[in-house]
Structures are given as C-alpha cells and as structure tokens.
Short mmCIF file of C-alpha atoms (C1' of nucleotides) in Angstrom, two decimals:
data_model
loop_
_atom_site.label_atom_id
_atom_site.label_comp_id
_atom_site.label_asym_id
_atom_site.label_seq_id
_atom_site.Cartn_x
_atom_site.Cartn_y
_atom_site.Cartn_z
CA UNK A 8 -0.03 -0.08 -0.02
CA UNK A 9 1.00 3.55 0.02
CA UNK A 10 1.51 5.86 -3.20
CA UNK A 11 4.15 5.65 -6.15
CA UNK A 12 7.72 6.50 -5.12
CA UNK A 13 8.42 9.64 -7.35
CA UNK A 14 11.36 12.61 -7.07
CA UNK A 15 11.02 15.86 -6.74
CA UNK A 16 13.20 18.34 -9.13
CA UNK A 17 15.41 19.08 -6.33
CA UNK A 18 16.06 15.08 -5.83
CA UNK A 19 14.07 14.63 -2.89
CA UNK A 20 12.22 11.12 -3.00
CA UNK A 21 8.45 11.16 -2.11
CA UNK A 22 6.32 7.98 -1.87
CA UNK A 23 6.35 5.11 -0.48
CA UNK A 24 9.11 3.92 1.83
CA UNK A 25 11.53 1.12 1.39
CA UNK A 26 12.56 -1.15 4.14
CA UNK A 27 16.07 0.14 3.52
CA UNK A 28 15.06 3.52 4.24
CA UNK A 29 13.10 2.74 7.32
CA UNK A 30 16.24 1.05 8.59
CA UNK A 31 18.46 3.96 7.66
CA UNK A 32 16.02 6.37 9.57
CA UNK A 33 16.09 3.89 12.34
CA UNK A 34 19.43 3.87 12.90
CA UNK A 35 19.95 7.24 13.08
CA UNK A 36 17.75 8.14 15.55
CA UNK A 37 18.53 5.10 17.91
CA UNK A 38 22.38 6.64 17.91
CA UNK A 39 21.36 10.38 17.96
CA UNK A 40 17.56 10.78 18.39
CA UNK A 41 16.05 13.12 17.25
CA UNK A 42 17.03 16.55 16.65
CA UNK A 43 16.00 19.10 13.96
CA UNK A 44 14.04 17.25 11.18
CA UNK A 45 15.27 19.53 8.64
CA UNK A 46 19.04 17.98 8.64
CA UNK A 47 17.95 15.06 10.08
CA UNK A 48 17.53 13.40 6.34
CA UNK A 49 20.91 14.19 5.12
CA UNK A 50 22.83 13.19 8.13
CA UNK A 51 20.75 9.52 8.45
CA UNK A 52 21.58 9.34 4.51
CA UNK A 53 18.02 9.86 3.05
CA UNK A 54 16.83 11.91 -0.01
CA UNK A 55 13.96 12.80 2.06
CA UNK A 56 12.27 15.87 3.53
CA UNK A 57 12.36 16.00 7.40
CA UNK A 58 8.87 16.54 7.17
CA UNK A 59 8.37 12.91 5.42
CA UNK A 60 10.98 11.42 8.18
CA UNK A 61 8.67 12.90 11.20
CA UNK A 62 5.78 11.46 9.54
CA UNK A 63 7.46 8.10 8.70
CA UNK A 64 8.85 7.70 12.30
CA UNK A 65 6.01 8.93 14.24
CA UNK A 66 3.32 6.84 12.26
CA UNK A 67 5.15 3.71 11.80
CA UNK A 68 8.54 3.59 13.10
CA UNK A 69 8.86 4.75 16.61
CA UNK A 70 8.96 1.78 19.35
CA UNK A 71 5.35 1.37 20.92
CA UNK A 72 3.69 1.58 17.66
CA UNK A 73 0.18 -0.71 17.84
CA UNK A 74 -0.75 -1.04 14.07
CA UNK A 75 -3.56 -3.34 13.45
CA UNK A 76 -7.13 -3.07 14.06
CA UNK A 77 -8.84 -1.47 16.69
CA UNK A 78 -10.28 -3.14 19.71
CA UNK A 79 -13.97 -2.61 20.76
CA UNK A 80 -13.10 -0.69 23.86
CA UNK A 81 -10.39 1.21 21.76
CA UNK A 82 -13.07 2.39 19.50
CA UNK A 83 -15.43 3.30 22.46
CA UNK A 84 -12.94 5.25 23.72
CA UNK A 85 -11.75 7.56 20.27
CA UNK A 86 -15.59 7.84 20.36
CA UNK A 87 -16.14 9.44 23.65
CA UNK A 88 -12.78 12.00 23.27
CA UNK A 89 -14.25 12.38 19.88
CA UNK A 90 -17.72 13.99 21.30
CA UNK A 91 -15.92 15.76 23.49
CA UNK A 92 -12.50 17.18 21.36
CA UNK A 93 -13.65 16.79 18.18
CA UNK A 94 -11.57 16.23 15.52
CA UNK A 95 -8.58 16.74 17.56
CA UNK A 96 -6.64 13.86 16.65
CA UNK A 97 -3.50 14.48 18.35
CA UNK A 98 -5.00 15.44 21.66
CA UNK A 99 -7.14 11.70 21.39
CA UNK A 100 -3.95 9.91 20.46
CA UNK A 101 -1.96 10.94 23.62
CA UNK A 102 -5.07 9.32 25.62
CA UNK A 103 -3.73 5.91 23.63
CA UNK A 104 -0.14 4.73 24.14
CA UNK A 105 0.79 3.23 20.74
CA UNK A 106 -1.67 4.81 18.50
CA UNK A 107 -0.87 7.31 16.45
CA UNK A 108 -3.05 10.93 15.78
CA UNK A 109 -2.94 9.49 11.68
CA UNK A 110 -4.35 6.30 12.89
CA UNK A 111 -7.33 6.87 14.65
CA UNK A 112 -7.92 9.92 12.17
CA UNK A 113 -7.89 7.17 9.65
CA UNK A 114 -10.09 4.69 11.25
CA UNK A 115 -12.96 7.43 12.05
CA UNK A 116 -13.04 8.56 9.00
CA UNK A 117 -13.15 5.04 7.16
CA UNK A 118 -14.73 3.13 9.60
CA UNK A 119 -15.96 4.87 12.70
CA UNK A 120 -17.62 8.08 11.32
CA UNK A 121 -19.93 5.59 8.70
CA UNK A 122 -20.87 3.66 11.25
CA UNK A 123 -22.21 6.19 13.68
CA UNK A 124 -24.36 7.64 10.52
CA UNK A 125 -25.63 4.02 9.61
CA UNK A 126 -26.90 4.02 13.90
CA UNK A 127 -28.60 7.39 12.99
CA UNK A 128 -26.36 9.39 14.82
CA UNK A 129 -24.66 12.53 13.46
CA UNK A 130 -20.68 12.27 13.77
CA UNK A 131 -20.13 15.47 14.16
CA UNK A 132 -22.43 16.42 17.07
CA UNK A 133 -22.67 12.85 18.14
CA UNK A 134 -26.27 13.22 18.61
CA UNK A 135 -29.23 11.03 17.04
CA UNK A 136 -30.07 12.70 13.45
CA UNK A 137 -33.30 14.78 13.97
CA UNK A 138 -34.74 15.18 10.24
CA UNK A 139 -38.34 16.56 9.69
CA UNK A 140 -38.35 14.34 6.71
CA UNK A 141 -39.02 11.00 8.12
CA UNK A 142 -39.08 9.80 4.30
CA UNK A 143 -35.38 10.74 4.01
CA UNK A 144 -34.05 9.33 7.34
CA UNK A 145 -31.36 7.04 7.02
CA UNK A 146 -32.13 4.58 9.41
CA UNK A 147 -35.33 4.52 8.98
CA UNK A 148 -34.66 1.74 6.37
CA UNK A 149 -31.41 0.31 8.14
CA UNK A 150 -33.04 -0.42 11.83
CA UNK A 151 -35.48 -2.02 13.43
CA UNK A 152 -38.81 -1.24 13.86
CA UNK A 153 -38.36 -0.32 17.43
CA UNK A 154 -35.55 2.56 17.22
CA UNK A 155 -37.54 3.89 13.70
CA UNK A 156 -40.45 4.46 15.94
CA UNK A 157 -38.74 5.81 18.56
CA UNK A 158 -36.73 8.24 17.09
CA UNK A 159 -38.41 10.77 15.18
CA UNK A 160 -41.41 11.38 16.33
CA UNK A 161 -40.66 12.17 19.96
CA UNK A 162 -37.47 14.03 18.92
CA UNK A 163 -39.25 15.97 16.40
CA UNK A 164 -41.85 16.95 19.27
CA UNK A 165 -39.21 19.17 20.59
CA UNK A 166 -36.98 19.83 18.28
CA UNK A 167 -37.72 23.36 17.85
CA UNK A 168 -36.93 24.04 21.71
CA UNK A 169 -34.11 22.28 23.43
CA UNK A 170 -32.97 20.17 20.36
CA UNK A 171 -31.23 23.57 19.15
CA UNK A 172 -30.17 24.31 22.14
CA UNK A 173 -28.58 20.51 22.35
CA UNK A 174 -27.82 20.91 18.37
CA UNK A 175 -25.88 24.65 19.60
CA UNK A 176 -23.43 23.00 22.32
CA UNK A 177 -22.60 20.18 20.21
CA UNK A 178 -21.98 21.86 17.13
CA UNK A 179 -19.97 23.97 19.24
CA UNK A 180 -18.43 21.04 20.66
CA UNK A 181 -17.66 19.08 17.61
CA UNK A 182 -16.41 21.40 15.00
CA UNK A 183 -13.40 22.49 13.66
CA UNK A 184 -12.79 24.84 15.27
CA UNK A 185 -13.43 24.47 18.42
CA UNK A 186 -11.22 24.18 21.72
CA UNK A 187 -11.38 22.66 25.04
CA UNK A 188 -11.91 26.99 25.60
CA UNK A 189 -15.01 26.96 23.22
CA UNK A 190 -16.26 24.49 25.27
CA UNK A 191 -16.00 26.61 28.30
CA UNK A 192 -17.31 29.35 26.52
CA UNK A 193 -20.52 27.07 25.26
CA UNK A 194 -20.75 25.94 28.77
CA UNK A 195 -20.98 29.67 30.02
CA UNK A 196 -23.35 30.88 27.58
CA UNK A 197 -25.92 32.42 29.43
CA UNK A 198 -28.51 30.75 27.24
CA UNK A 199 -27.62 27.35 28.26
CA UNK A 200 -29.10 27.96 31.88
CA UNK A 201 -32.61 27.94 29.98
CA UNK A 202 -32.20 24.17 30.04
CA UNK A 203 -33.60 23.70 33.26
CA UNK A 204 -36.97 24.08 31.87
CA UNK A 205 -36.41 21.48 29.55
CA UNK A 206 -35.27 18.54 31.37
CA UNK A 207 -38.57 16.57 30.17
CA UNK A 208 -37.66 16.64 26.40
CA UNK A 209 -34.05 15.89 27.28
CA UNK A 210 -35.15 13.11 29.24
CA UNK A 211 -37.35 12.13 25.80
CA UNK A 212 -33.86 12.43 24.07
CA UNK A 213 -32.08 9.83 26.68
CA UNK A 214 -34.61 7.26 26.21
CA UNK A 215 -34.65 7.59 22.63
CA UNK A 216 -31.28 7.72 21.83
CA UNK A 217 -30.85 4.57 24.61
CA UNK A 218 -33.66 2.74 22.46
CA UNK A 219 -31.79 3.43 19.74
CA UNK A 220 -28.54 2.70 20.69
CA UNK A 221 -30.34 -0.64 22.44
CA UNK A 222 -31.23 -2.02 19.10
CA UNK A 223 -28.04 -2.01 17.40
CA UNK A 224 -25.95 -4.83 16.49
CA UNK A 225 -23.73 -6.55 19.77
CA UNK A 226 -20.69 -5.01 17.36
CA UNK A 227 -21.88 -1.48 18.18
CA UNK A 228 -22.34 -1.76 21.94
CA UNK A 229 -19.02 0.32 21.85
CA UNK A 230 -21.65 3.07 21.21
CA UNK A 231 -22.09 2.64 25.02
CA UNK A 232 -19.87 5.79 26.43
CA UNK A 233 -17.88 5.22 29.35
CA UNK A 234 -19.33 8.23 31.44
CA UNK A 235 -16.57 8.01 34.07
CA UNK A 236 -13.51 7.88 31.63
CA UNK A 237 -15.03 10.71 30.21
CA UNK A 238 -15.96 12.62 33.10
CA UNK A 239 -12.40 11.95 34.13
CA UNK A 240 -10.61 12.73 30.84
CA UNK A 241 -12.56 16.28 31.31
CA UNK A 242 -11.15 17.30 34.44
CA UNK A 243 -7.62 16.29 33.26
CA UNK A 244 -7.79 18.55 30.23
CA UNK A 245 -9.21 21.13 32.48
CA UNK A 246 -12.67 21.84 31.24
CA UNK A 247 -14.33 21.16 34.90
CA UNK A 248 -11.69 23.50 35.84
CA UNK A 249 -13.30 26.87 35.35
CA UNK A 250 -16.25 26.24 38.29
CA UNK A 251 -13.46 28.19 40.39
CA UNK A 252 -14.61 31.44 38.75
CA UNK A 253 -18.10 30.67 38.99
CA UNK A 254 -19.37 30.04 35.63
CA UNK A 255 -19.07 26.45 35.73
CA UNK A 256 -20.21 24.11 38.66
CA UNK A 257 -20.04 19.67 37.01
CA UNK A 258 -21.21 19.09 39.96
CA UNK A 259 -24.44 21.11 39.95
CA UNK A 260 -26.56 19.05 37.39
CA UNK A 261 -29.47 20.72 38.36
CA UNK A 262 -28.21 24.31 36.29
CA UNK A 263 -26.33 21.91 33.66
CA UNK A 264 -28.29 18.87 32.86
CA UNK A 265 -26.46 18.90 29.59
CA UNK A 266 -23.21 17.03 30.67
CA UNK A 267 -25.72 14.62 33.07
CA UNK A 268 -27.84 13.46 30.26
CA UNK A 269 -24.90 12.42 28.32
CA UNK A 270 -24.39 15.05 25.67
CA UNK A 271 -20.70 15.41 26.47
CA UNK A 272 -19.94 11.66 26.12
CA UNK A 273 -22.24 10.03 29.68
CA UNK A 274 -23.68 6.72 28.58
CA UNK A 275 -26.89 6.80 27.41
CA UNK A 276 -28.98 3.14 28.78
"C1'" DA B 27 -12.91 -15.50 -13.96
"C1'" DA B 28 -13.46 -10.78 -14.32
"C1'" DG B 29 -15.15 -6.20 -13.07
"C1'" DT B 30 -16.59 -2.54 -9.61
"C1'" DG B 31 -17.58 -0.19 -5.99
"C1'" DA B 32 -16.11 0.03 -0.68
"C1'" DA B 33 -12.74 -0.33 2.82
"C1'" DG B 34 -8.58 -0.11 4.53
"C1'" DC B 35 -3.93 2.39 4.88
"C1'" DA B 36 0.18 5.03 4.13
"C1'" DA B 37 1.42 9.34 3.01
"C1'" DC B 38 1.46 14.57 0.93
"C1'" DC B 39 -0.09 19.06 1.44
"C1'" DG B 40 -1.48 23.38 3.35
"C1'" DC B 41 -1.99 26.25 7.54
"C1'" DG B 42 -1.90 27.64 12.20
"C1'" DG B 43 0.69 28.41 16.35
"C1'" DC B 44 4.67 29.12 18.13
"C1'" DG B 45 9.79 30.14 19.29
"C1'" DT B 46 13.49 32.47 17.53
"C1'" DT B 47 15.98 36.75 15.85
"C1'" DC C 11 6.50 44.14 18.16
"C1'" DA C 12 7.16 42.39 13.38
"C1'" DA C 13 9.23 39.09 10.33
"C1'" DC C 14 10.76 34.71 10.01
"C1'" DG C 15 11.07 29.45 9.67
"C1'" DC C 16 10.58 25.19 12.27
"C1'" DC C 17 7.07 22.21 13.76
"C1'" DG C 18 2.88 19.83 14.24
"C1'" DC C 19 -1.95 18.77 13.23
"C1'" DG C 20 -5.61 18.15 10.65
"C1'" DG C 21 -7.23 17.57 6.03
"C1'" DT C 22 -7.06 14.93 1.57
"C1'" DT C 23 -5.00 12.28 -1.54
"C1'" DG C 24 -3.90 7.97 -3.59
"C1'" DC C 25 -2.92 3.14 -3.86
"C1'" DT C 26 -3.52 -1.56 -2.53
"C1'" DT C 27 -6.82 -5.46 -0.98
"C1'" DC C 28 -11.00 -7.27 0.28
"C1'" DA C 29 -16.01 -8.48 -0.79
"C1'" DC C 30 -19.72 -8.67 -3.74
"C1'" DT C 31 -22.02 -9.28 -8.31
#
DNA sequence: AAGTGAAGCAACCGCGGCGTT
DNA sequence: CAACGCCGCGGTTGCTTCACT
C-alpha cells in the first residue's frame, strides 16, 4: 500500500518508503535521537524531506507504535473523546498509547464515522440525526422498527426548543474550530441555563437515544460511552476546572443538565 | 474469472502556532 | 513588536486489498 515513488526536481524522494530507508531512519534515531528534522534526512543518508521522515517515524517506526485492528474498547475511547474534543486527533492519540493520530484519524474517517451514521447518529454532534423529513431518514430503512418508531416522532416533538439548544452545544463542541476554550465558552453561555426548563425534552432524548442504541447489533455496543472515563478526562484537560470562577460547576446537575444526560459523552442507557 | 465499488492504510499538502531573531 | 522559519496538526489524496456481483 501507499503511494508510488517519485522524485522532486531537487532530488527529494517522495512516496512509499522502502525497508532500506526505514532501517536508515531507525538506525540514525537510535544513535542520535530525534533532533532537527530539517537536517536529519541528510545526516541519516536519506533523500527525504524532514517532514516525511517525521511522519514515517511517528506513525510507523517509533517504538511501541501499535498496528492492526482497533479493539471495541479502543473504538469506544475514540468516540467518547471525539464527542468532547472533535477532530483533535493528536489530543485523542495522547490518551491512547501506541496509536498515532494519523491511525486514529484514518479509522474514524474510514470506519467509525460511517458506522455512527448508519446508526442514525450525527458523527459531528454525536446526537441522533433529527430529520423532519421522515422519508429520507437513513435509519428508517436500516434499523429495527423499535428505533424507527422512537427516534423521529418524539425527537421532533421538542426539536424546536431544546434540540436547537442541544445542537448548538454539540455543534460547538465538535466543530473543526472548537477547542477546550470553546467548550468552556459554550457551557458558560447564559442561554444554556434555559435548559432548566427543558428537562422533559432531555429525558425524552435520553430515552430515545438509549432505545436506538439498544436496538443496534452487538458489534456496536461500543456506543455505550463510559461516562466515568469521559468525566475523568474532562477534569484532566481542564474542562471541569473553571467552576472556580463561578461560571460552571459540574456538580450542579440541576443547573446544567446537559452533561448529566450524556450529551458530553455520558452513557445513554 | 473479471469487473466494480467500498474499505483500509500510508503519505502528502497546507495552514496555524510558537519560538527565535 | 514584526518578520521569519520550523514543527505539529488536521484534511485530503492515492494506492492496495477485499468483498460482492
């Protein structure tokens, strides 16, 4: 696999790496360690650019890098973190020793994203896909009757109210531009407090989502997110820290029902 | 057996952040 | 404080393999 080999005008080699090149890179780093990537290729006797060497090392050659299939547990971890961090693959990779950001990103784009979509979950927001046009809903044809009957009517019943609010939160969390600061900003948005009056709707969503997930095949059990791990991670990266300034207090579930109902990664069953 | 599309994987590209001058 | 250059990250592309018809 990989790309065909070719040479740039300046003689720099591009495309697939050979075993010989791998050996040279590993041998050099074993002796001298990782230094300036600009000069490393020349010193190691490689006709590659530094960027290419770095990529090869981090994704393939470095010690401890894990190849092969992702386990259901690893997939669960990816989904949980993605629901919080969005496409911040490097940060997610830090939580999964042995897996490179590239590996995780590839697995997400080629497999997990599509699997979530098949199950009627928006991979960007991690929320059930709410589509008022029932005829076009993908899960209407792909899933069991129970999930079909529960997902659309009750979801649409509060789509104009809390779901817009929820989508705002989820979109903010998962968008390309978002960051931990973005999460903080969204959660500190005064409009979020209006969620107090939406608990009934949230409860419905929780039930609907749970049923939908419960109806899925065994192989998709990873969709039951581990709330405890997610909470712990959020604490680690500081999302839960800012209650000290009075903006957000995660222990106050009555004030912010969002997290408690699993919208930030909690399990939904 | 051949054709075709989907899935999986490796690597490149371009941009933004950050450190240095 | 601006300019510059390097590094890291995320998005995308291209190739191979696999499964299905």
